[in-house]
Short mmCIF file of C-alpha atoms (C1' of nucleotides) in Angstrom, two decimals:
data_model
loop_
_atom_site.label_atom_id
_atom_site.label_comp_id
_atom_site.label_asym_id
_atom_site.label_seq_id
_atom_site.Cartn_x
_atom_site.Cartn_y
_atom_site.Cartn_z
CA MET A 1 -13.90 79.99 48.65
CA LEU A 2 -12.66 78.97 45.21
CA ALA A 3 -14.69 81.54 43.32
CA ARG A 4 -11.95 84.13 43.51
CA PRO A 5 -9.19 85.24 41.14
CA ALA A 6 -6.41 82.74 40.50
CA GLU A 7 -3.65 84.99 41.78
CA GLU A 8 -5.60 85.42 45.01
CA LEU A 9 -6.48 81.77 45.45
CA ALA A 10 -3.08 80.35 44.52
CA PRO A 11 -1.24 81.23 47.76
CA LEU A 12 -4.24 80.06 49.80
CA LEU A 13 -3.98 76.61 48.23
CA LEU A 14 -0.49 76.10 49.62
CA GLY A 15 -0.69 73.57 52.42
CA TRP A 16 -3.90 72.03 51.10
CA ARG A 17 -3.97 68.31 50.54
CA PHE A 18 -4.54 66.86 47.10
CA ARG A 19 -5.79 63.33 47.47
CA SER A 20 -6.12 60.65 44.82
CA THR A 21 -7.82 57.29 45.00
CA VAL A 22 -7.36 56.56 41.31
CA GLY A 23 -7.11 52.85 40.65
CA GLY A 24 -8.29 52.09 44.15
CA ARG A 25 -4.99 53.18 45.66
CA ALA A 26 -4.73 56.19 47.93
CA THR A 27 -2.03 58.76 47.34
CA GLU A 28 -1.81 62.22 48.79
CA VAL A 29 0.40 65.27 48.53
CA VAL A 30 0.53 68.57 50.39
CA LEU A 31 0.72 71.40 47.89
CA ALA A 32 3.90 73.43 48.07
CA GLU A 33 4.11 75.05 44.66
CA VAL A 34 1.36 76.47 42.47
CA GLU A 35 1.00 78.94 39.63
CA ALA A 36 -1.90 81.25 38.79
CA TYR A 37 -3.44 81.69 35.35
CA SER A 38 -6.11 84.25 34.70
CA GLN A 39 -8.33 85.04 31.76
CA GLU A 40 -6.31 88.16 30.93
CA ASP A 41 -2.99 86.35 30.94
CA PRO A 42 -1.71 85.85 27.36
CA ALA A 43 0.14 82.77 28.60
CA SER A 44 -3.07 81.20 29.87
CA HIS A 45 -5.00 78.59 27.94
CA SER A 46 -8.14 80.54 28.74
CA TYR A 47 -6.82 83.68 27.04
CA GLY A 48 -9.01 84.77 24.15
CA GLY A 49 -12.30 83.34 25.27
CA PRO A 50 -13.87 79.94 25.86
CA ARG A 51 -13.26 77.39 23.13
CA GLY A 52 -11.87 73.92 22.66
CA ARG A 53 -9.84 72.47 25.46
CA ASN A 54 -10.18 75.42 27.81
CA LEU A 55 -13.94 75.04 28.30
CA VAL A 56 -13.42 73.49 31.73
CA MET A 57 -11.59 76.61 32.88
CA TYR A 58 -14.71 78.63 32.17
CA GLY A 59 -16.87 76.24 34.15
CA PRO A 60 -17.67 76.32 37.86
CA PRO A 61 -14.75 76.58 40.31
CA GLY A 62 -13.44 73.55 42.16
CA HIS A 63 -13.25 71.37 39.09
CA LEU A 64 -10.12 69.82 37.63
CA TYR A 65 -8.63 70.98 34.35
CA VAL A 66 -6.20 68.50 32.82
CA TYR A 67 -4.18 69.13 29.69
CA ARG A 68 -1.30 67.49 27.86
CA SER A 69 1.97 69.38 28.03
CA TYR A 70 4.69 69.03 25.43
CA GLY A 71 2.90 65.98 24.16
CA LEU A 72 4.17 63.92 27.06
CA HIS A 73 2.97 65.05 30.42
CA TRP A 74 -0.33 65.70 32.07
CA CYS A 75 -0.79 68.87 34.09
CA ALA A 76 -3.50 69.40 36.69
CA ASN A 77 -5.21 72.69 37.48
CA VAL A 78 -7.85 73.77 39.96
CA VAL A 79 -10.49 75.84 38.17
CA CYS A 80 -11.29 79.00 40.09
CA GLY A 81 -13.04 82.33 39.71
CA PRO A 82 -16.79 82.61 39.29
CA ASP A 83 -18.59 80.33 36.86
CA GLY A 84 -18.04 81.73 33.38
CA TYR A 85 -14.65 83.24 34.15
CA GLY A 86 -11.66 81.37 32.71
CA ALA A 87 -9.07 81.05 35.44
CA ALA A 88 -7.21 78.23 37.15
CA VAL A 89 -4.30 77.42 39.40
CA LEU A 90 -1.68 75.01 38.11
CA LEU A 91 -0.50 72.49 40.66
CA ARG A 92 3.26 72.42 40.22
CA GLY A 93 4.48 70.35 43.12
CA GLY A 94 4.23 69.31 46.72
CA THR A 95 5.27 66.84 49.36
CA ALA A 96 4.27 63.18 49.23
CA THR A 97 2.47 62.33 52.44
CA GLU A 98 0.66 59.11 51.66
CA GLY A 99 0.98 56.20 49.24
CA ARG A 100 4.68 56.59 48.55
CA PRO A 101 5.02 52.97 47.36
CA THR A 102 2.28 53.55 44.78
CA MET A 103 3.90 56.79 43.63
CA THR A 104 7.29 55.13 43.39
CA GLU A 105 5.77 52.41 41.26
CA ARG A 106 4.01 54.86 38.95
CA ARG A 107 7.05 57.10 38.65
CA GLY A 108 9.57 54.33 38.29
CA ARG A 109 11.81 55.93 40.91
CA ALA A 110 11.73 56.68 44.61
CA GLU A 111 13.02 60.23 44.48
CA HIS A 112 11.57 63.39 42.96
CA LEU A 113 8.08 61.93 43.16
CA VAL A 114 6.03 65.12 43.00
CA ASP A 115 8.40 68.05 42.44
CA GLY A 116 7.01 69.08 39.08
CA PRO A 117 3.60 69.41 37.42
CA GLY A 118 4.07 66.43 35.13
CA LYS A 119 5.53 64.32 37.93
CA LEU A 120 2.70 65.19 40.26
CA THR A 121 0.03 63.97 37.86
CA GLN A 122 1.99 60.82 37.11
CA ALA A 123 2.46 59.99 40.79
CA LEU A 124 -1.25 60.50 41.46
CA GLY A 125 -2.37 58.58 38.39
CA ILE A 126 -4.07 61.56 36.72
CA ASP A 127 -4.83 61.61 33.01
CA ARG A 128 -7.31 63.19 30.60
CA SER A 129 -10.14 60.99 31.83
CA HIS A 130 -10.15 63.12 34.97
CA ASN A 131 -10.60 66.38 33.09
CA GLY A 132 -13.57 68.32 34.44
CA ILE A 133 -14.28 66.30 37.56
CA ASP A 134 -15.42 67.97 40.76
CA LEU A 135 -12.60 68.14 43.30
CA LEU A 136 -14.99 68.91 46.13
CA ALA A 137 -17.38 65.99 45.64
CA ALA A 138 -16.99 63.23 48.22
CA ARG A 139 -17.19 60.50 45.59
CA SER A 140 -14.48 61.93 43.30
CA PRO A 141 -11.26 59.97 42.81
CA LEU A 142 -9.44 63.27 43.13
CA ARG A 143 -10.14 65.60 46.00
CA LEU A 144 -8.94 68.87 47.40
CA LEU A 145 -8.90 68.89 51.19
CA LEU A 146 -8.21 71.72 53.57
CA GLY A 147 -4.82 71.41 55.19
CA GLU A 148 -2.50 73.37 57.37
CA ALA A 149 -1.23 76.61 55.90
CA PRO A 150 2.54 76.85 55.57
CA PRO A 151 4.45 79.35 57.73
CA GLY A 152 4.88 81.54 54.69
CA TYR A 153 5.50 81.59 50.96
CA SER A 154 7.44 83.45 48.35
CA ILE A 155 6.23 84.79 45.02
CA THR A 156 8.38 84.29 41.97
CA PRO A 157 7.24 86.38 39.04
CA ARG A 158 8.65 85.14 35.80
CA ILE A 159 10.67 87.79 34.06
CA GLY A 160 8.92 88.43 30.78
CA ILE A 161 10.61 89.46 27.59
CA THR A 162 8.91 92.49 26.12
CA LYS A 163 5.32 91.84 27.10
CA ALA A 164 3.71 94.11 29.63
CA VAL A 165 2.45 91.28 31.79
CA ASP A 166 4.90 89.31 33.84
CA VAL A 167 2.53 86.53 34.75
CA PRO A 168 2.46 83.58 35.38
CA TRP A 169 2.93 84.05 39.04
CA ARG A 170 4.44 81.23 40.95
CA PHE A 171 3.81 80.69 44.64
CA VAL A 172 6.23 78.54 46.60
CA ALA A 173 5.59 77.49 50.21
CA GLN A 174 8.40 77.94 52.68
CA HIS A 175 9.50 74.70 54.21
CA ARG A 176 9.61 74.46 57.92
"C1'" DG B 1 24.53 72.22 39.44
"C1'" DA B 2 23.74 74.26 34.87
"C1'" DG B 3 22.77 73.59 30.17
"C1'" DC B 4 21.46 71.17 25.94
"C1'" DC B 5 18.33 67.89 23.67
"C1'" DG B 6 14.92 64.42 22.24
"C1'" DA B 7 10.26 62.59 22.81
"C1'" DT B 8 5.49 63.46 21.68
"C1'" DA B 9 -0.03 65.54 21.63
"C1'" DT B 10 -2.62 69.23 20.81
"C1'" DT B 11 -3.54 73.72 19.31
"C1'" DC B 12 -2.84 77.62 16.46
"C1'" DT B 13 -0.97 80.06 12.23
"C1'" DG C 1 4.78 73.56 10.35
"C1'" DA C 2 5.72 75.88 14.76
"C1'" DA C 3 4.95 76.54 19.55
"C1'" DT C 4 4.11 74.82 24.10
"C1'" DA C 5 2.09 75.98 31.64
"C1'" DT C 6 7.80 69.42 30.80
"C1'" DC C 7 10.85 65.62 32.10
"C1'" DG C 8 14.87 62.77 32.23
"C1'" DG C 9 19.21 61.71 30.61
"C1'" DC C 10 23.14 63.19 29.13
"C1'" DT C 11 27.14 66.22 29.00
"C1'" DC C 12 30.58 69.44 31.05
"C1'" DC C 13 32.22 71.68 34.41
#
DNA sequence: GAGCCGATATTCT
DNA sequence: GAATATCGGCTCC
């Protein structure tokens, strides 16, 4: 299921539930916005071969890749593609479905809880200690669960500058 | 609502 | 030293 290219998996992940029990408190979001990063994408951390922080991306699919963005925020990715291929899907945002009080507490505000990659990780209590964990294992504090697919989605390619590749691709679920 | 900016970790040149 | 897969607060409409 997850051992497929990022750009193929990304839209399929829309509507899936991302559940956290970090700190003994359950929080859950339904994914509504994701972005695909492949090994050939110059913008991807996995570009140029496995080394350093991107090692998790080259590992088996279904694991979590966490990195620090702009020195301030954590961003969560679902590793995909076959084992040995560096690809992942960045979880950009979703809809809070469970544990709103906990998210509000972690975020310090009751609105805009999970409408951005950095916000999503903060609301779910994700940090670097969760890098590399298995999202499919029953005992994991962070789990990916099958949900209901959205009625549709739109693809938003980012307009590149002069580079040939216009990735990353962004997939946004249509709201009902 | 759009646009600038500062904060800060890690990697790469 | 510069760049970066960002956010929130601040301006100025």
